[in-house]
Short mmCIF file of C-alpha atoms in Angstrom, two decimals:
data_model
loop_
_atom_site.label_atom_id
_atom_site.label_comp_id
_atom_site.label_asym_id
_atom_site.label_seq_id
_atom_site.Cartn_x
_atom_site.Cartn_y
_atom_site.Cartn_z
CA UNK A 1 4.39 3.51 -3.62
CA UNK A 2 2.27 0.82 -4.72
CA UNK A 3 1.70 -2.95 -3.31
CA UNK A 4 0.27 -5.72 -5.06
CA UNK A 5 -1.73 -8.12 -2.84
CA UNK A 6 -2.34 -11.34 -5.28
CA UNK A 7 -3.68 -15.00 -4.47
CA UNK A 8 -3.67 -17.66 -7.11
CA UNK A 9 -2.22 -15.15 -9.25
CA UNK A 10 -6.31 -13.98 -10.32
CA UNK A 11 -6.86 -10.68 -8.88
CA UNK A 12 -4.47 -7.75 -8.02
CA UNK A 13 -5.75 -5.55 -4.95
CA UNK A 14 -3.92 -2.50 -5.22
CA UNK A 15 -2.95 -0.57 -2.69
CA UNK A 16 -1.84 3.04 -3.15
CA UNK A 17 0.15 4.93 -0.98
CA UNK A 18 2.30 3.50 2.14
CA UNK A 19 0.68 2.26 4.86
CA UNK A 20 -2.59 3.22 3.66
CA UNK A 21 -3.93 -0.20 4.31
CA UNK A 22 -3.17 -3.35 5.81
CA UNK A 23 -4.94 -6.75 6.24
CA UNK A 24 -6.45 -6.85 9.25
CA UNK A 25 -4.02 -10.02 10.87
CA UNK A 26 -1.80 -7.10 11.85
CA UNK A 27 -3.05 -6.09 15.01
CA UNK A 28 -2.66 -2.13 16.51
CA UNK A 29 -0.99 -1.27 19.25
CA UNK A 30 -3.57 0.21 21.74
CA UNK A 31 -1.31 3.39 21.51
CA UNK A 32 -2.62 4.16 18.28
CA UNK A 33 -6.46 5.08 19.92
CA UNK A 34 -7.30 7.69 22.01
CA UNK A 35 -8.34 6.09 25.88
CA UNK A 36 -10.52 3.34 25.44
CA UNK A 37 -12.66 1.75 28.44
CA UNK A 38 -12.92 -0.92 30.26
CA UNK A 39 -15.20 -3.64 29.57
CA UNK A 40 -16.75 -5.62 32.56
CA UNK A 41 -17.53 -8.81 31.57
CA UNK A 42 -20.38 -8.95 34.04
CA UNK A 43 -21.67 -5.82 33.39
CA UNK A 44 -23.76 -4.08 30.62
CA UNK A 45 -22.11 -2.24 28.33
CA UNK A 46 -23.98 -0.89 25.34
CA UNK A 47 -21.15 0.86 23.21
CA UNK A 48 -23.45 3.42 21.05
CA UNK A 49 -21.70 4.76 17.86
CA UNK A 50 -22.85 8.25 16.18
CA UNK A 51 -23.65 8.17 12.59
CA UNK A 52 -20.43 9.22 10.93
CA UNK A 53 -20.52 12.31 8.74
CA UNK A 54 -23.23 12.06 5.95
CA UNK A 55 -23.84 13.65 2.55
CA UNK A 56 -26.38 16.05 3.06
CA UNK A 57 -27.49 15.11 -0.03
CA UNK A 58 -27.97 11.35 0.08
CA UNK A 59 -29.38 8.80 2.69
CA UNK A 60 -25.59 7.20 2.55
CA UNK A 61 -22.39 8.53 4.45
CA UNK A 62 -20.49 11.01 3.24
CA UNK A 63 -16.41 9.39 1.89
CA UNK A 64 -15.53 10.97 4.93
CA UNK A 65 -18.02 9.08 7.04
CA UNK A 66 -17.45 5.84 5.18
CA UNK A 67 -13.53 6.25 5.74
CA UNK A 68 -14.47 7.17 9.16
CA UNK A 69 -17.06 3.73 10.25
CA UNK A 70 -13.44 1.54 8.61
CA UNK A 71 -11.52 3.23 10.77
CA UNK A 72 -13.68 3.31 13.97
CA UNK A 73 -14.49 -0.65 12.79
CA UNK A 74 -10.81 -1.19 13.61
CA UNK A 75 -11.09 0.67 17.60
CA UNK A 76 -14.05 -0.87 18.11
CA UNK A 77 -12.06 -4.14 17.45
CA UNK A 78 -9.46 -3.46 19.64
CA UNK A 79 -11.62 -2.27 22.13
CA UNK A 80 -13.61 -6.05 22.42
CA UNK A 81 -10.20 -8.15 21.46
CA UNK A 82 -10.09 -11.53 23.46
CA UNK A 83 -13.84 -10.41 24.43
CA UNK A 84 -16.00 -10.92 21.11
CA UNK A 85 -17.50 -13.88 22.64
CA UNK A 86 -19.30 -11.35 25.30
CA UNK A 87 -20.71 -9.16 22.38
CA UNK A 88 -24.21 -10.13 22.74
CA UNK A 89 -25.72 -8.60 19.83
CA UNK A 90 -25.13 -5.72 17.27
CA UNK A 91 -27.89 -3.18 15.98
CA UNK A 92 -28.68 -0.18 14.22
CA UNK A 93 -31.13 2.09 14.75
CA UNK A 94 -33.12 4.78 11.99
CA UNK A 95 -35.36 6.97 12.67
CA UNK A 96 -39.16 6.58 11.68
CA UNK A 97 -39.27 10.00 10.01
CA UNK A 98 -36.18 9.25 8.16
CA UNK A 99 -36.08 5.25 7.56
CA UNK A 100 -34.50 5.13 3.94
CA UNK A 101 -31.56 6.73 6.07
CA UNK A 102 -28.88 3.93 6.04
CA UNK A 103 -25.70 6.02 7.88
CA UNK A 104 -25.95 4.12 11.46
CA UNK A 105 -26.39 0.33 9.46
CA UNK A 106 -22.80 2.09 7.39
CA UNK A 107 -21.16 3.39 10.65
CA UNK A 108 -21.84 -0.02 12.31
CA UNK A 109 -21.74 -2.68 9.39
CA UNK A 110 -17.43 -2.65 9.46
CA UNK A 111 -17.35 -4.08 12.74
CA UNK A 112 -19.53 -6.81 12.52
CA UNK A 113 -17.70 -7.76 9.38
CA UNK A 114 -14.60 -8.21 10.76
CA UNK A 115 -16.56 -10.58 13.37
CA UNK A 116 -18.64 -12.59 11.37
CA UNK A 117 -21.84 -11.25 13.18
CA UNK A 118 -25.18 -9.78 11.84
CA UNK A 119 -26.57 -6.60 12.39
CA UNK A 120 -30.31 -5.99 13.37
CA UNK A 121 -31.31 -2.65 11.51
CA UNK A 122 -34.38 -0.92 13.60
CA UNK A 123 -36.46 1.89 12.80
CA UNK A 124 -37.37 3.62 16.23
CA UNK A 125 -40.42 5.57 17.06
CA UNK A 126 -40.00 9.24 18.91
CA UNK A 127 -40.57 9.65 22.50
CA UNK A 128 -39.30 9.33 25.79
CA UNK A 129 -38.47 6.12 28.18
CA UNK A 130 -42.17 5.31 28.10
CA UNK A 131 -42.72 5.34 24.46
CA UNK A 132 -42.94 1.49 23.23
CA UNK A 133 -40.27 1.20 20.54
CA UNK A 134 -38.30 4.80 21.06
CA UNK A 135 -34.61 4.77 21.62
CA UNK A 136 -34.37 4.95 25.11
CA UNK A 137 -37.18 2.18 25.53
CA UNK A 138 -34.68 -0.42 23.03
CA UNK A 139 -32.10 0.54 25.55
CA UNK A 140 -33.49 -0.21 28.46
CA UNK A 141 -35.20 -3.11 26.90
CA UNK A 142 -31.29 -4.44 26.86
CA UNK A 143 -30.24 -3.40 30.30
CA UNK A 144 -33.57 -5.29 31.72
CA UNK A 145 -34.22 -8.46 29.79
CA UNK A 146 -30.94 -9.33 28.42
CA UNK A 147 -27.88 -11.09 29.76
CA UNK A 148 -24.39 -8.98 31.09
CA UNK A 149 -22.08 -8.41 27.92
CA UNK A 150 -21.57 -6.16 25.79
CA UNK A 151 -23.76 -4.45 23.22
CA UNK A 152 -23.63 -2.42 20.04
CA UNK A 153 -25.95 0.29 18.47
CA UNK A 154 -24.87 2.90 16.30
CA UNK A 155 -27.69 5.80 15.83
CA UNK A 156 -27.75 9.42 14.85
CA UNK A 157 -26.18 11.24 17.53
CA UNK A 158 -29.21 13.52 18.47
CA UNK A 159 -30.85 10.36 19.00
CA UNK A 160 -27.95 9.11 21.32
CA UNK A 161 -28.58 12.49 23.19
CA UNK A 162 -32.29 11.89 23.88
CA UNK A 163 -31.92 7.93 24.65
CA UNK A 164 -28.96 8.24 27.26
CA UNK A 165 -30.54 10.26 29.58
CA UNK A 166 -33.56 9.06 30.64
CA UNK A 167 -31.85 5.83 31.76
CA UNK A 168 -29.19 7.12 34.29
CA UNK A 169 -29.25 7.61 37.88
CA UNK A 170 -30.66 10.34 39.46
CA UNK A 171 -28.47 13.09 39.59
CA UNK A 172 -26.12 12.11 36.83
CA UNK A 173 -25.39 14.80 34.06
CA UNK A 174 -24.50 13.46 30.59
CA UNK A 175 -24.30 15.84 28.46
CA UNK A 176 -24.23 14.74 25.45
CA UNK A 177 -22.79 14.81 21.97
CA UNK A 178 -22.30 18.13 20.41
CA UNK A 179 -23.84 18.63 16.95
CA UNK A 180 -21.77 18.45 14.40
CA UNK A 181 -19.45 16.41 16.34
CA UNK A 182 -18.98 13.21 15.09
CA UNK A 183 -15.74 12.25 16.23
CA UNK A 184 -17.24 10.88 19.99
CA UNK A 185 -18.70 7.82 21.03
CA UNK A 186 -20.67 6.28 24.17
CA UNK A 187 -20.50 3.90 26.39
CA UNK A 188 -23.49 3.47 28.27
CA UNK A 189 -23.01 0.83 31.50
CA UNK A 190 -24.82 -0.53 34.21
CA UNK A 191 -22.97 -2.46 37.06
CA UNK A 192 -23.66 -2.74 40.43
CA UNK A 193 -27.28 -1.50 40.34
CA UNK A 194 -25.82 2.11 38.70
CA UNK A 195 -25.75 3.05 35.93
CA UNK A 196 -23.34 5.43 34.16
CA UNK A 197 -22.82 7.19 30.49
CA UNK A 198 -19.60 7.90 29.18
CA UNK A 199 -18.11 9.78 26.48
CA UNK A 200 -14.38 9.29 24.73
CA UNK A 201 -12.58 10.36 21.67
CA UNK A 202 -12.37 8.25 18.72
CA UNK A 203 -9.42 10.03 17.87
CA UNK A 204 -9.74 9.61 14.47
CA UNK A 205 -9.29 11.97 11.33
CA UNK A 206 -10.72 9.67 8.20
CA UNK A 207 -9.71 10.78 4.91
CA UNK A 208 -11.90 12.89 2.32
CA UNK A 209 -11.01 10.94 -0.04
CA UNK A 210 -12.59 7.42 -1.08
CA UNK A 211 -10.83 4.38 0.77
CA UNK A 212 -7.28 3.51 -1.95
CA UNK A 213 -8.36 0.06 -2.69
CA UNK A 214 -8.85 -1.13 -6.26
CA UNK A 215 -9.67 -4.88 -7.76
CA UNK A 216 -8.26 -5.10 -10.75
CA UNK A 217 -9.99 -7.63 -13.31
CA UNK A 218 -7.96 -10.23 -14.99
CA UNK A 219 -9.54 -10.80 -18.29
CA UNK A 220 -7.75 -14.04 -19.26
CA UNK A 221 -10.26 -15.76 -16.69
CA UNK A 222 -13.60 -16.76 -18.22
CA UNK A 223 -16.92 -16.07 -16.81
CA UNK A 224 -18.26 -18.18 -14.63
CA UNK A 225 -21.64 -18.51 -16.30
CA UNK A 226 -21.76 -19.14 -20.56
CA UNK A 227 -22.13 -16.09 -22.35
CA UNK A 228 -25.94 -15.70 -23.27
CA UNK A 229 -27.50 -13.02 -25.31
CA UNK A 230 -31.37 -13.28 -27.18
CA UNK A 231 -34.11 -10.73 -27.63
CA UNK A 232 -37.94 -10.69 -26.63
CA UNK A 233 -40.06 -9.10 -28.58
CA UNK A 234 -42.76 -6.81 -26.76
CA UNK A 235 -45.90 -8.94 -26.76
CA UNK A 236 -48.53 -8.21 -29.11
CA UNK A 237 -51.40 -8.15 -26.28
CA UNK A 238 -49.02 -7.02 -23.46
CA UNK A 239 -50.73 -7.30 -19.72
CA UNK A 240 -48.52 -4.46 -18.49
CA UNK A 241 -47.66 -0.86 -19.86
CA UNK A 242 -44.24 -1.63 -20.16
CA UNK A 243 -40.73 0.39 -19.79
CA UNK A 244 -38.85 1.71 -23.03
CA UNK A 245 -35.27 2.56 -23.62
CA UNK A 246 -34.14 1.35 -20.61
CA UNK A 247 -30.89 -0.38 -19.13
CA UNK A 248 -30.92 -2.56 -15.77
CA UNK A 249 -27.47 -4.05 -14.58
CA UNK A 250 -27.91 -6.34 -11.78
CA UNK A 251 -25.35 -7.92 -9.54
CA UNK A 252 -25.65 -9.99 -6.93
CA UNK A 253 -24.36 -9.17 -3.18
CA UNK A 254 -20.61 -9.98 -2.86
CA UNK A 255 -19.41 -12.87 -1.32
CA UNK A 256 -21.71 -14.11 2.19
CA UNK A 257 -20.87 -17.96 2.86
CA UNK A 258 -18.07 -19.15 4.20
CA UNK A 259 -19.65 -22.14 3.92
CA UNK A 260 -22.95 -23.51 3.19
CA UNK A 261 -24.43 -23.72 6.45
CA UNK A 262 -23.69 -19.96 7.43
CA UNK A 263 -26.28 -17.52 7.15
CA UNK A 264 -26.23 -14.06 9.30
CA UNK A 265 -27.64 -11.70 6.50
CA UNK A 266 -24.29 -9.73 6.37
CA UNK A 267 -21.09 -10.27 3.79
CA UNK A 268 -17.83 -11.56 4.64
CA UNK A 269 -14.02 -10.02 4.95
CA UNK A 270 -13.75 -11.54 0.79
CA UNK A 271 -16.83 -9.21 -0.08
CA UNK A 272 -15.46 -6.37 1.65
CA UNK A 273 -12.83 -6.25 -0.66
CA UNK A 274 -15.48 -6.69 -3.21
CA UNK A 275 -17.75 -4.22 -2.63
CA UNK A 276 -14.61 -1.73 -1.68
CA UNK A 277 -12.88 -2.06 -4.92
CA UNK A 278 -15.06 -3.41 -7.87
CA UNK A 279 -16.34 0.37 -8.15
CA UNK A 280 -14.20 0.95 -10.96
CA UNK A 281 -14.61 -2.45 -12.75
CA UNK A 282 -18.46 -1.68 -12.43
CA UNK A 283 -18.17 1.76 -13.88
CA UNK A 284 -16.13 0.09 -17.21
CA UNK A 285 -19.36 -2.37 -17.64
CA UNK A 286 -22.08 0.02 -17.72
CA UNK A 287 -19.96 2.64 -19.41
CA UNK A 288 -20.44 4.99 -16.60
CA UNK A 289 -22.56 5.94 -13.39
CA UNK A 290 -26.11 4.82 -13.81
CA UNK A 291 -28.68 7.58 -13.26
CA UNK A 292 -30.05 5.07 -10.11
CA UNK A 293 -29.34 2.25 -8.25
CA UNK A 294 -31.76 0.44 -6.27
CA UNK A 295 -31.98 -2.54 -3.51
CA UNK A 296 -33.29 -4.22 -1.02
CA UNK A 297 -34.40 -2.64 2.07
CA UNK A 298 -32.10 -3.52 4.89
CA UNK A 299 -35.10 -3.46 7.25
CA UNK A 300 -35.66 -6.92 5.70
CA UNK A 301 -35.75 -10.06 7.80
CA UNK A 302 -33.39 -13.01 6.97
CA UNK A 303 -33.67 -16.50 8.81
CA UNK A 304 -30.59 -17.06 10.99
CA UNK A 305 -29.60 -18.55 14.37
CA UNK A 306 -30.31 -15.31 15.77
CA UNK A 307 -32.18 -11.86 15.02
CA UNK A 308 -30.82 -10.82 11.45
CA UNK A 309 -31.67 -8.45 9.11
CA UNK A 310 -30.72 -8.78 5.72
CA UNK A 311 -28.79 -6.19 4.95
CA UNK A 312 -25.41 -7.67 2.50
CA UNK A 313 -27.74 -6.22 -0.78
CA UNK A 314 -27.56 -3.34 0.44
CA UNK A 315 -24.27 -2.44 1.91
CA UNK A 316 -22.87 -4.34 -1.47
CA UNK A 317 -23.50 -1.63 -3.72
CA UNK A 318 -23.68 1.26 -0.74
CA UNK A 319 -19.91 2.04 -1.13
CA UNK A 320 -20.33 2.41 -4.83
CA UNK A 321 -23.15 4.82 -3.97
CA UNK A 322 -20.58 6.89 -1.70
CA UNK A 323 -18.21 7.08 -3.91
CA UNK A 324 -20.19 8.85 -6.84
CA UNK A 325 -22.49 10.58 -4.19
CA UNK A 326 -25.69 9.05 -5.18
CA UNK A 327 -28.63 8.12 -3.08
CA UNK A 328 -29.60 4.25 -2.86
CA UNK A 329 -33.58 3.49 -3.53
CA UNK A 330 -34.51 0.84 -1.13
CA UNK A 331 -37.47 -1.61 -2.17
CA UNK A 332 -40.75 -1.31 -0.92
CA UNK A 333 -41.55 -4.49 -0.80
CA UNK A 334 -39.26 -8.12 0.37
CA UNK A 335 -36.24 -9.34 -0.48
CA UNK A 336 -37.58 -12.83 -2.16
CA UNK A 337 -40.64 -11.58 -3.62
CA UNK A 338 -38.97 -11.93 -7.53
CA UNK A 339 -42.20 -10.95 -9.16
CA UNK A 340 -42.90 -7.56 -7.66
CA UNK A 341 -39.22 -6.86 -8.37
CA UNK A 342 -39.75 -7.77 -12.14
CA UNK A 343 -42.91 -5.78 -12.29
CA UNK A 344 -41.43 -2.55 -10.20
CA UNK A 345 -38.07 -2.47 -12.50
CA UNK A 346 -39.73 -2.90 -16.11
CA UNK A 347 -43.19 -1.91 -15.94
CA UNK A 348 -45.47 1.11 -15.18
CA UNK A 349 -48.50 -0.10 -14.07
CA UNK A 350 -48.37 -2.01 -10.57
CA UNK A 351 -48.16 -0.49 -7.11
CA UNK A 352 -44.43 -1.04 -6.89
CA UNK A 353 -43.31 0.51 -10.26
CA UNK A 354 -41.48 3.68 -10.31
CA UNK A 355 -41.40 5.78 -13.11
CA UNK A 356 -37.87 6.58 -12.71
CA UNK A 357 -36.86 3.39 -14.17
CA UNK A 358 -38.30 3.96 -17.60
CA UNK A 359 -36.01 5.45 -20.53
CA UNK A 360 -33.12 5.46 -17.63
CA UNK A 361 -30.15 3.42 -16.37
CA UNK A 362 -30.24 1.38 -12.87
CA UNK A 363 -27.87 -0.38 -11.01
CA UNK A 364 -29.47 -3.20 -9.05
CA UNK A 365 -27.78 -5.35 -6.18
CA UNK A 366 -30.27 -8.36 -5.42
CA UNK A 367 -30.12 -11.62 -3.60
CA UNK A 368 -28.78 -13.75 -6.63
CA UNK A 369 -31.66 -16.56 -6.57
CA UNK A 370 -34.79 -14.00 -6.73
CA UNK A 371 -32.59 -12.18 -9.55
CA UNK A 372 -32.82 -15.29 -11.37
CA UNK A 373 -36.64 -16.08 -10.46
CA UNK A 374 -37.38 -12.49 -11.75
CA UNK A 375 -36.13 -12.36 -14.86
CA UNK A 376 -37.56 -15.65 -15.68
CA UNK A 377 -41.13 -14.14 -14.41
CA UNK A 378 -39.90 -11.35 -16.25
CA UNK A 379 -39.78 -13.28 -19.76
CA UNK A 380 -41.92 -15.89 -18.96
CA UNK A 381 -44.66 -13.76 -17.67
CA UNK A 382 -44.77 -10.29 -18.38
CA UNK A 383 -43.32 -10.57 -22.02
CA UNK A 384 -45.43 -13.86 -22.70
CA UNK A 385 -42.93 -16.22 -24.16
CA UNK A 386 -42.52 -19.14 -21.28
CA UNK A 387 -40.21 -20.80 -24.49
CA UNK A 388 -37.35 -18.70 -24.10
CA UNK A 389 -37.46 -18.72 -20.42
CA UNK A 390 -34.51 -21.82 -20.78
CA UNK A 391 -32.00 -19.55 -21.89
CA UNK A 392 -31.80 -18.22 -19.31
CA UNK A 393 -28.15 -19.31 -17.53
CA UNK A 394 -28.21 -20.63 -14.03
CA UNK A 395 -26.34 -18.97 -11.35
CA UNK A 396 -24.81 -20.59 -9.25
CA UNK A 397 -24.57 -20.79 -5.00
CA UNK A 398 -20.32 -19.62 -5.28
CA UNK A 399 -20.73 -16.81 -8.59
CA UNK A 400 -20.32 -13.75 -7.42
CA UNK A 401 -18.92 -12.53 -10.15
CA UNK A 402 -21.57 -12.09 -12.98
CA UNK A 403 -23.80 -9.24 -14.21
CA UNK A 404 -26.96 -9.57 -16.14
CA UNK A 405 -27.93 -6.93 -18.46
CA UNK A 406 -31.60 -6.16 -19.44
CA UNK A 407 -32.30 -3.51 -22.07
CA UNK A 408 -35.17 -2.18 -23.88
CA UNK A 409 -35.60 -0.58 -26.78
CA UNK A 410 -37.83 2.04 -28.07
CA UNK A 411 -40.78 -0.15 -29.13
CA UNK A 412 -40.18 -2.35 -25.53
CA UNK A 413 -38.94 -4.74 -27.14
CA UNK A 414 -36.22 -6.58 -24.39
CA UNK A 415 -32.49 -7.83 -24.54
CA UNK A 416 -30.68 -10.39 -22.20
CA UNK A 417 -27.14 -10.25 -22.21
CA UNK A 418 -24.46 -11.13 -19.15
CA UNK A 419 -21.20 -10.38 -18.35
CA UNK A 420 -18.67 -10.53 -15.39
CA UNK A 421 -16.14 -8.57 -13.42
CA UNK A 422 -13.66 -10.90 -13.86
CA UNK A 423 -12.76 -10.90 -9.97
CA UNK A 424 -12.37 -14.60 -8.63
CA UNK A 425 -13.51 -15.01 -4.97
CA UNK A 426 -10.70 -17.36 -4.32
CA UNK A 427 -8.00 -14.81 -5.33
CA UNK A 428 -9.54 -12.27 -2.66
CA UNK A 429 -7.99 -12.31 0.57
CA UNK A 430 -9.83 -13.98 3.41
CA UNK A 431 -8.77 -11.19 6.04
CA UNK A 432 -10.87 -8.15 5.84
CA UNK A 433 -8.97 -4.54 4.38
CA UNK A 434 -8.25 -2.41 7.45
CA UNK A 435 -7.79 1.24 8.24
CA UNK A 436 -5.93 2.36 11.22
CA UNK A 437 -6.85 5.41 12.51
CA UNK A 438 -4.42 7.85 11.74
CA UNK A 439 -2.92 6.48 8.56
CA UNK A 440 -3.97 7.74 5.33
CA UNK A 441 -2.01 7.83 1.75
CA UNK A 442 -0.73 11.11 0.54
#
């Protein structure tokens, strides 16, 4: 069975398979979950999340783990319904010796989606209670300084093992999440001058398979910027050694804003679907998986009301990275520094580049206004011809939708060309996709 979810008659979101997925307006019983606890509003509760199930291979989840942080998104929902208000703050934290690893930021991210909230990604330092920085010293960082409410970190679950203890009573065992187990989460509270850890089932069996949502592209729409295409020629005296036979896409993060004055570093429910779906229409514009894709490093800072990390780059293009099993490079270097990324993706010379990027193809998903600044530096700058920088298209605050194309040839000589995915935001649905646990298509 198949259902067709259109607005303004732009995009079809198709659905296959029964009950595989709903918007998330439809609320789930509570007998759907396994036992979920109670949440004293005058207490502190610090729900902690394992990192779902991985790919060994990657620093991403596995499709199992991603299938399994929209499902446990949808608990964790029902578990602070009517109580949002009292979530104080949601975080992530990586380990130092492993800080490219993104799973906890993916087993969290879902959740604070469907709330509108940012996520603060952390990398923690090893040790013990007394260690500045280390898990257990972040937690009880939370239980001293900060107000009652409720809090939520996701982190690897031999981290959750080493953090929890330390910070209970004397006397209390905990012990602890099994390896391998990732279908368990904590709930770590301190009321009445005690404090307690306890575990409960998620009770949920995600799917192997990746999530069955798919944005189909209308192609009577136009683009939203004018199609552009010129050529650069490699500069006679160039400054840099420069890239050859090379192809960059680059896309911007899916939709963020609801409106102009928002700003938490995360997407919205309209780029879930997005960044869910588009894998396919991505695929058909680059003629196939890239060989890398690269983009910012959620560690990044964004300025917001509160603490934010920018992390909507990244967890734009992270499902697309799940779904063909490929790692995602993270930047060395910030968000809005265009330059550096012009210099790191197209040359061979500078601290930044990365020889991986010559005679190959990468994917890149940037902040849309430092795409822009680059390629201009890009032309302007590092090919030497500040004349053909105005042909360059503008991109505007509500596109989405485009994809600029930069190729080289053999000799270095550069092409500009753009295209789009044909997916209007205001055709997406303004409720985020949802998973309930236990329903999965055929």
């Amino acid at each position: 069975m198949s259902i067709a979810i259109a607005r303004e008659g732009r995009v079809r979101v198709w659905v296959r398979g029964a009950c595989a997925l709903m918007l998330c307006g439809v609320f789930l019983s509570a007998s759907v979950w396994a036992a979920t606890p109670p949440l004293n509003a005058n207490a502190w509760n610090i729900v902690i999340v394992p990192s779902f199930e991985p790919n060994p291979d990657t620093n991403t989840l596995s499709v199992t783990g991603f299938n399994h942080a929209l499902q446990f998104a949808q608990l964790l929902n029902l578990l602070t319904a009517g109580k949002t208000a009292q979530v104080r703050q949601i975080m992530a934290f990586s380990a130092k010796a492993t800080p490219t690893d993104i799973t906890p930021l993916q087993s969290i991210q879902p959740y604070a989606v469907l709330n509108n909230r940012a996520v603060s990604q952390l990398i923690v330092d090893p040790g013990d209670l007394a260690t500045y920085n280390s898990p257990s010293y972040n937690l009880a960082a939370i239980l001293a300084d900060q107000a009652p409410g409720h809090y939520i970190v996701a982190m690897p679950a031999t981290m959750i093992n080493e953090a929890v203890t330390p910070l209970l009573d004397a006397g209390t065992r905990f012990a602890g999440i099994p390896a391998g187990d990732f279908g368990q989460y904590v709930v770590l509270s301190r009321e009445n001058n005690r404090t307690t850890a306890t575990m409960y089932d998620d009770d949920i069996t995600p799917a192997a398979h990746y999530p069955d949502v798919a944005l189909a592209p209308e192609r009577d729409t136009t683009c939203p910027q004018t199609s552009t295409r010129f050529t650069v020629p490699k500069p006679k005296s160039p400054r840099f050694l420069l890239n050859a036979n090379q192809t960059v896409h680059l896309i911007r993060h899916v939709e963020a804003h609801p409106n102009s004055d928002f700003e938490n570093g995360n997407f919205v429910c309209q780029g879930a679907w997005r960044a869910i779906g588009a894998n396919g229409i991505l695929n058909r514009l680059m003629g196939g998986p890239p060989d890398q894709i690269f983009t910012t490093n959620p560690n990044d800072l964004i300025d917001c009301d509160g603490s934010c990390s920018y992390i909507r780059p990244t967890l734009t293009i992270a499902p697309y990275a799940v779904a063909h099993g490929m790692p995602l490079a993270l930047a060395a270097f910030q968000w809005d520094d265009p330059d550096t990324l012009a210099a790191a993706l197209f040359t061979q010379n500078t601290p930044y580049s990365d020889p991986h990027f010559n005679g190959t193809r990468t994917l890149v998903a940037w902040e849309h206004g430092n795409i822009v600044k680059a390629i201009k530096y890009l032309i302007g700058g590092i090919y030497q011809a500040p004349e053909t920088v105005a042909k360059i298209p503008d991109w505007s605050f509500t596109d989405y939708d485009s994809v600029w194309v930069i190729k080289t040839d053999a000799k270095g000589n550069l092409t500009f060309s753009n295209d789009c995915e044909h997916v209007d935001t205001a055709a997406l649905p303004s409720t985020c996709p949802a998973f309930p646990s236990g329903i999965r298509s055929p």
